[in-house]
Coordinates of C-alpha atoms in Angstrom, one line a residue:
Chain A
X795 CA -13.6 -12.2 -2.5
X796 CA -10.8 -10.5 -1.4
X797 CA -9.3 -9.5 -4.7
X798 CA -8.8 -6.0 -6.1
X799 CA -8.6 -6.0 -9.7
X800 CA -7.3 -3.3 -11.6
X801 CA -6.9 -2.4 -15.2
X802 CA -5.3 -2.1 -17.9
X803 CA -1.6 -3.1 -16.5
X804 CA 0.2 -0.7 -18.5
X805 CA -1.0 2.5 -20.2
X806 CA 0.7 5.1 -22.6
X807 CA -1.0 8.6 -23.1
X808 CA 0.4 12.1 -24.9
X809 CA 1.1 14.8 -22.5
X810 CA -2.0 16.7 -22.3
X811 CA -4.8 13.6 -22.8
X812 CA -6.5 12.0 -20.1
X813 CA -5.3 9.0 -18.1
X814 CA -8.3 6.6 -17.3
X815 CA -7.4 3.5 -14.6
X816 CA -10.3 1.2 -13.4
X817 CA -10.4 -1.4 -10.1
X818 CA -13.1 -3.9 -10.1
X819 CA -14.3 -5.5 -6.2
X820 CA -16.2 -8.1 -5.1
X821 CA -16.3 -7.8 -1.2
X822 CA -19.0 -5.8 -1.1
X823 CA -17.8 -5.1 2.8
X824 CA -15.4 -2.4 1.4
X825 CA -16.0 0.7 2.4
X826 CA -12.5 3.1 1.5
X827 CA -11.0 3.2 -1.6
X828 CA -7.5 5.2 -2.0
X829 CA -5.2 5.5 -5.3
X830 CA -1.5 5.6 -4.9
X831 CA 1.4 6.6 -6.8
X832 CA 4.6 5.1 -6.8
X833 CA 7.5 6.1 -8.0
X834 CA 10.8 4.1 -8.7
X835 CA 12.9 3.1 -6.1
X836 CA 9.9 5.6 -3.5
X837 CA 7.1 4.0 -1.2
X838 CA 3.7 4.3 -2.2
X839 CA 2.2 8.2 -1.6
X840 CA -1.9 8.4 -1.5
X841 CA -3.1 10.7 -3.9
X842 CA -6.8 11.0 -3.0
X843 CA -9.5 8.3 -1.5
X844 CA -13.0 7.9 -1.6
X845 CA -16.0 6.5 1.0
X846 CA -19.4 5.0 -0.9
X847 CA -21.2 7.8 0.1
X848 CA -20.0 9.5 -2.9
X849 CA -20.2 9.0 -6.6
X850 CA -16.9 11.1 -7.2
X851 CA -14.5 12.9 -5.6
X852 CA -12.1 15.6 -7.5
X853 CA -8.7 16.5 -6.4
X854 CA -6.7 19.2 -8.8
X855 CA -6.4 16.9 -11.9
X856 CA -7.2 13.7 -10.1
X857 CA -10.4 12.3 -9.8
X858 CA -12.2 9.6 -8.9
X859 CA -15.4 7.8 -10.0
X860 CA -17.1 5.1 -7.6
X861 CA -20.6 3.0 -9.2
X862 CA -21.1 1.5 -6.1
X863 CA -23.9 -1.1 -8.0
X864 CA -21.1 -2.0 -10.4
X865 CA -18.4 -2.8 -7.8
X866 CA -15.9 -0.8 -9.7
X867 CA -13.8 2.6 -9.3
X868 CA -11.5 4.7 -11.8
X869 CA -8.8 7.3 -11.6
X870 CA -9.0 10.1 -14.1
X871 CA -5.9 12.3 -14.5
X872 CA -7.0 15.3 -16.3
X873 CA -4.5 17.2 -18.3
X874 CA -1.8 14.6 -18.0
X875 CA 2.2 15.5 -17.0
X876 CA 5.5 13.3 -17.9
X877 CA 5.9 14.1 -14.1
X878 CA 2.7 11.9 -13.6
X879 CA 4.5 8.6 -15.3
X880 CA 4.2 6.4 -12.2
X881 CA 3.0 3.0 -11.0
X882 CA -0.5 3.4 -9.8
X883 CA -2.3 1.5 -7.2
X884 CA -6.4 1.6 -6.5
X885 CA -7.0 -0.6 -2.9
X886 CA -9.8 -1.0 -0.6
X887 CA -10.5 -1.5 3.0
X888 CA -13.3 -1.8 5.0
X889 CA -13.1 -1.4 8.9
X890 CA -13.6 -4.5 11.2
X891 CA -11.6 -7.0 13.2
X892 CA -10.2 -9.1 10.3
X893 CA -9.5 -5.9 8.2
X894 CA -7.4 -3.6 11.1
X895 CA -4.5 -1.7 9.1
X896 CA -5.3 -3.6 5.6
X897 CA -5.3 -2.7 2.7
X898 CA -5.8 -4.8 -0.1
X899 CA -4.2 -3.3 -3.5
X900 CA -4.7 -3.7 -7.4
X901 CA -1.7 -5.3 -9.3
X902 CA -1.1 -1.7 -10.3
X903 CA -0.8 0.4 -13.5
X904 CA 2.7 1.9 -15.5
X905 CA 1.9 5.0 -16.7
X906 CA 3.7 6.5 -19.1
X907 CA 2.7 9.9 -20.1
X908 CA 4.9 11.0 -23.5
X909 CA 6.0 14.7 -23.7
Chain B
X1486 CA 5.3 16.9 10.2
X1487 CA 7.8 14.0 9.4
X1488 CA 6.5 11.3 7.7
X1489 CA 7.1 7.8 8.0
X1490 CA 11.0 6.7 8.4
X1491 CA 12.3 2.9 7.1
X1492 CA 15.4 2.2 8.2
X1493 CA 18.0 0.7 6.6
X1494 CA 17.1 1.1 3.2
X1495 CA 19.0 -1.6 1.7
X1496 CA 20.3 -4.8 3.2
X1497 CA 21.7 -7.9 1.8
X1498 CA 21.5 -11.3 3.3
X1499 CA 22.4 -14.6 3.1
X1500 CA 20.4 -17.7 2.9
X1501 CA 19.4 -18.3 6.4
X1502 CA 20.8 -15.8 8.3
X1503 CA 17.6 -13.7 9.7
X1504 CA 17.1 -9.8 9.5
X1505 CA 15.3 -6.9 12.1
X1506 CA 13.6 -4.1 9.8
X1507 CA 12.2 -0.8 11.6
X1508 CA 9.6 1.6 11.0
X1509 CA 9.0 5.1 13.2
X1510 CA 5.4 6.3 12.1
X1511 CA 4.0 9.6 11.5
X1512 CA 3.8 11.2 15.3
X1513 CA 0.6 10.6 16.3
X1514 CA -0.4 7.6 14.2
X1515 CA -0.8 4.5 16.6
X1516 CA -1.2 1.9 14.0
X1517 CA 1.5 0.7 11.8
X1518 CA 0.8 -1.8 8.9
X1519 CA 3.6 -3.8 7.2
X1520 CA 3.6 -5.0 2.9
X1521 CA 5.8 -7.1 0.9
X1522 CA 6.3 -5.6 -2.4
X1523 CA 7.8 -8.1 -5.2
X1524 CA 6.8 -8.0 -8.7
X1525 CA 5.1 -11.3 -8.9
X1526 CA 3.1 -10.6 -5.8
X1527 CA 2.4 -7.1 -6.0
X1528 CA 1.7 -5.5 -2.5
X1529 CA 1.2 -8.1 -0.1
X1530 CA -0.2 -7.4 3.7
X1531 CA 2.3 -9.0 6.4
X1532 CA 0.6 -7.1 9.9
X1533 CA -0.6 -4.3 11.7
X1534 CA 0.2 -3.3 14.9
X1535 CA -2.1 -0.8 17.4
X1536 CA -0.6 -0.3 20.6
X1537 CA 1.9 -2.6 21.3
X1538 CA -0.7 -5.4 19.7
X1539 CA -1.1 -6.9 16.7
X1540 CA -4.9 -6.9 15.7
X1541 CA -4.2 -8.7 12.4
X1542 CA -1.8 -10.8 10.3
X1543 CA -1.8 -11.5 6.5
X1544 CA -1.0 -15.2 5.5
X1545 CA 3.0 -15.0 5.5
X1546 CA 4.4 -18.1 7.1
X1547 CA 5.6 -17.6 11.1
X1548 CA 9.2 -16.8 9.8
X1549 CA 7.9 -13.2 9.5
X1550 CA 7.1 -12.0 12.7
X1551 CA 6.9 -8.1 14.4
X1552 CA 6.0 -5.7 17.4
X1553 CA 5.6 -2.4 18.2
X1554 CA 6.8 -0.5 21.1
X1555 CA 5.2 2.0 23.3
X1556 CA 6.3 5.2 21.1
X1557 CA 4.5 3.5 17.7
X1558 CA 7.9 2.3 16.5
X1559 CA 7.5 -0.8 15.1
X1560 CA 10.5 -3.6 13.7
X1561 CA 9.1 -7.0 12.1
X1562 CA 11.8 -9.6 11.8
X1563 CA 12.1 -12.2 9.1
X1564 CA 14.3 -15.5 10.5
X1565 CA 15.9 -18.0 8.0
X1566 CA 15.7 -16.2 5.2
X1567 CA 14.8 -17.5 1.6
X1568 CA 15.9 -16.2 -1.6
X1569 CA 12.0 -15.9 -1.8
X1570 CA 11.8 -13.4 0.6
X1571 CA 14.0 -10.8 -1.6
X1572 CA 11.5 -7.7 -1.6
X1573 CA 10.4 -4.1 -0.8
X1574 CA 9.1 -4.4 2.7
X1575 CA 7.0 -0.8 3.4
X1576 CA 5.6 -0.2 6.5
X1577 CA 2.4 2.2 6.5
X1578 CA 1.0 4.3 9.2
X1579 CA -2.0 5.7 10.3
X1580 CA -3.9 7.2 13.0
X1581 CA -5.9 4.1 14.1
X1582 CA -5.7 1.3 11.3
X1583 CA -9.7 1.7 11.0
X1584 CA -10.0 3.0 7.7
X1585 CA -8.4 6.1 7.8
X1586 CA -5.5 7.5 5.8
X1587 CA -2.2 5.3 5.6
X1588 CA 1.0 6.7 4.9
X1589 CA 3.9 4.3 3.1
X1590 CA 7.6 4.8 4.0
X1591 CA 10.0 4.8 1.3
X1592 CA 10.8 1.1 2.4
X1593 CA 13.7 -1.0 3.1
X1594 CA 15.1 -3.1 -0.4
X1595 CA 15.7 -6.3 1.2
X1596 CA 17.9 -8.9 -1.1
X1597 CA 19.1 -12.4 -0.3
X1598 CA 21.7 -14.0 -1.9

């Protein structure tokens, strides 16, 4: 119950499309979601988070979409860069004594954004 | 503000032998989580740390172990190593550990040989 599971595991898109990344939950306890980028040989840096609160949340191209009935979130990148080809991670906390400081992540995404 | 520093960035160790990894967080940020990073695995919670105590532990067996000092610093400590153990180990911080923001360090590549 635990699990964060993202999709797809790899993705390919032409400089300029959009990027789409889903996550998929089933603790239902979860209450924070944040997407991070990593890049080779970097640690992981958020790029934006959301609460339940809120059906979507836009930062510059990023956004995110939360269906709280559906258990399930997505990263969009609008308007996507070859400086966006990353690993991407969606996670999930929720606050509470056996959750303090954790996050549990998705198995993560390659992008790979052709010029 | 200066974000979160891993130090060393690389080590290399043999079978056995046992290894001290370090984290300074973000000033201000009281809680410090630790991951293992490996391909297999993913990104795998090891502890977290909120002044000087750990409030929670992920299920890594008791080779892996940690603290945290009075300033935030944290070190977790790995004994007997296994070849298994060869991984990113990032260490996050945030202001409390309660659902807020977490930054990552850039990590410490940690390979046994």
């Amino acid at each position: 119950q635990q699990q964060v599971k993202q999709s797809p595991q790899s993705l390919i898109v032409q400089k300029g499309g959009i990027s789409i990344i889903n996550c998929a939950y089933e603790n239902t306890a979860f209450d924070y979601f944040p997407w991070y980028q990593q890049f080779p040989g970097k640690g992981p840096a958020l790029l934006i988070a959301i609460r339940p609160d809120v059906s979507e949340k836009k930062e510059g191209r990023f956004t995110i979409s939360f269906n709280k009935s559906a258990k399930q979130f997505s990263l969009h990148i609008m308007d996507s860069q070859p400086g966006d080809s990353a690993t991407y991670f969606c996670a999930a906390s929720y606050a509470g004594g056996t959750s303090y400081g954790k996050l549990t992540f998705g198995q993560g995404t390659i992008l790979t954004v052709h010029p | 503000k200066a974000g979160v520093t891993q130090t060393p960035r690389y080590l290399i160790k043999t079978r056995g032998q046992q290894v001290t990894l370090s984290c300074s967080p973000i000033s201000g940020h009281r809680s410090v989580s630790w991951y293992q990073q490996t391909p297999g695995q993913g990104l795998q919670f090891l502890f977290e740390y909120f002044s000087e105590t750990q409030r929670n532990k992920g299920n890594f067996p008791g080779r892996f172990s940690g603290r945290q000092f009075s300033n935030s610093r944290s070190e977790m400590n790995v004994s007997t190593l296994e070849l298994g153990d060869s991984a990113l180990y990032l260490c996050a911080s945030s202001f409390d550990g309660m659902n807020t923001e977490a930054f990552f360090g850039q990590g410490t590549r940690l390979t046994v040989v």
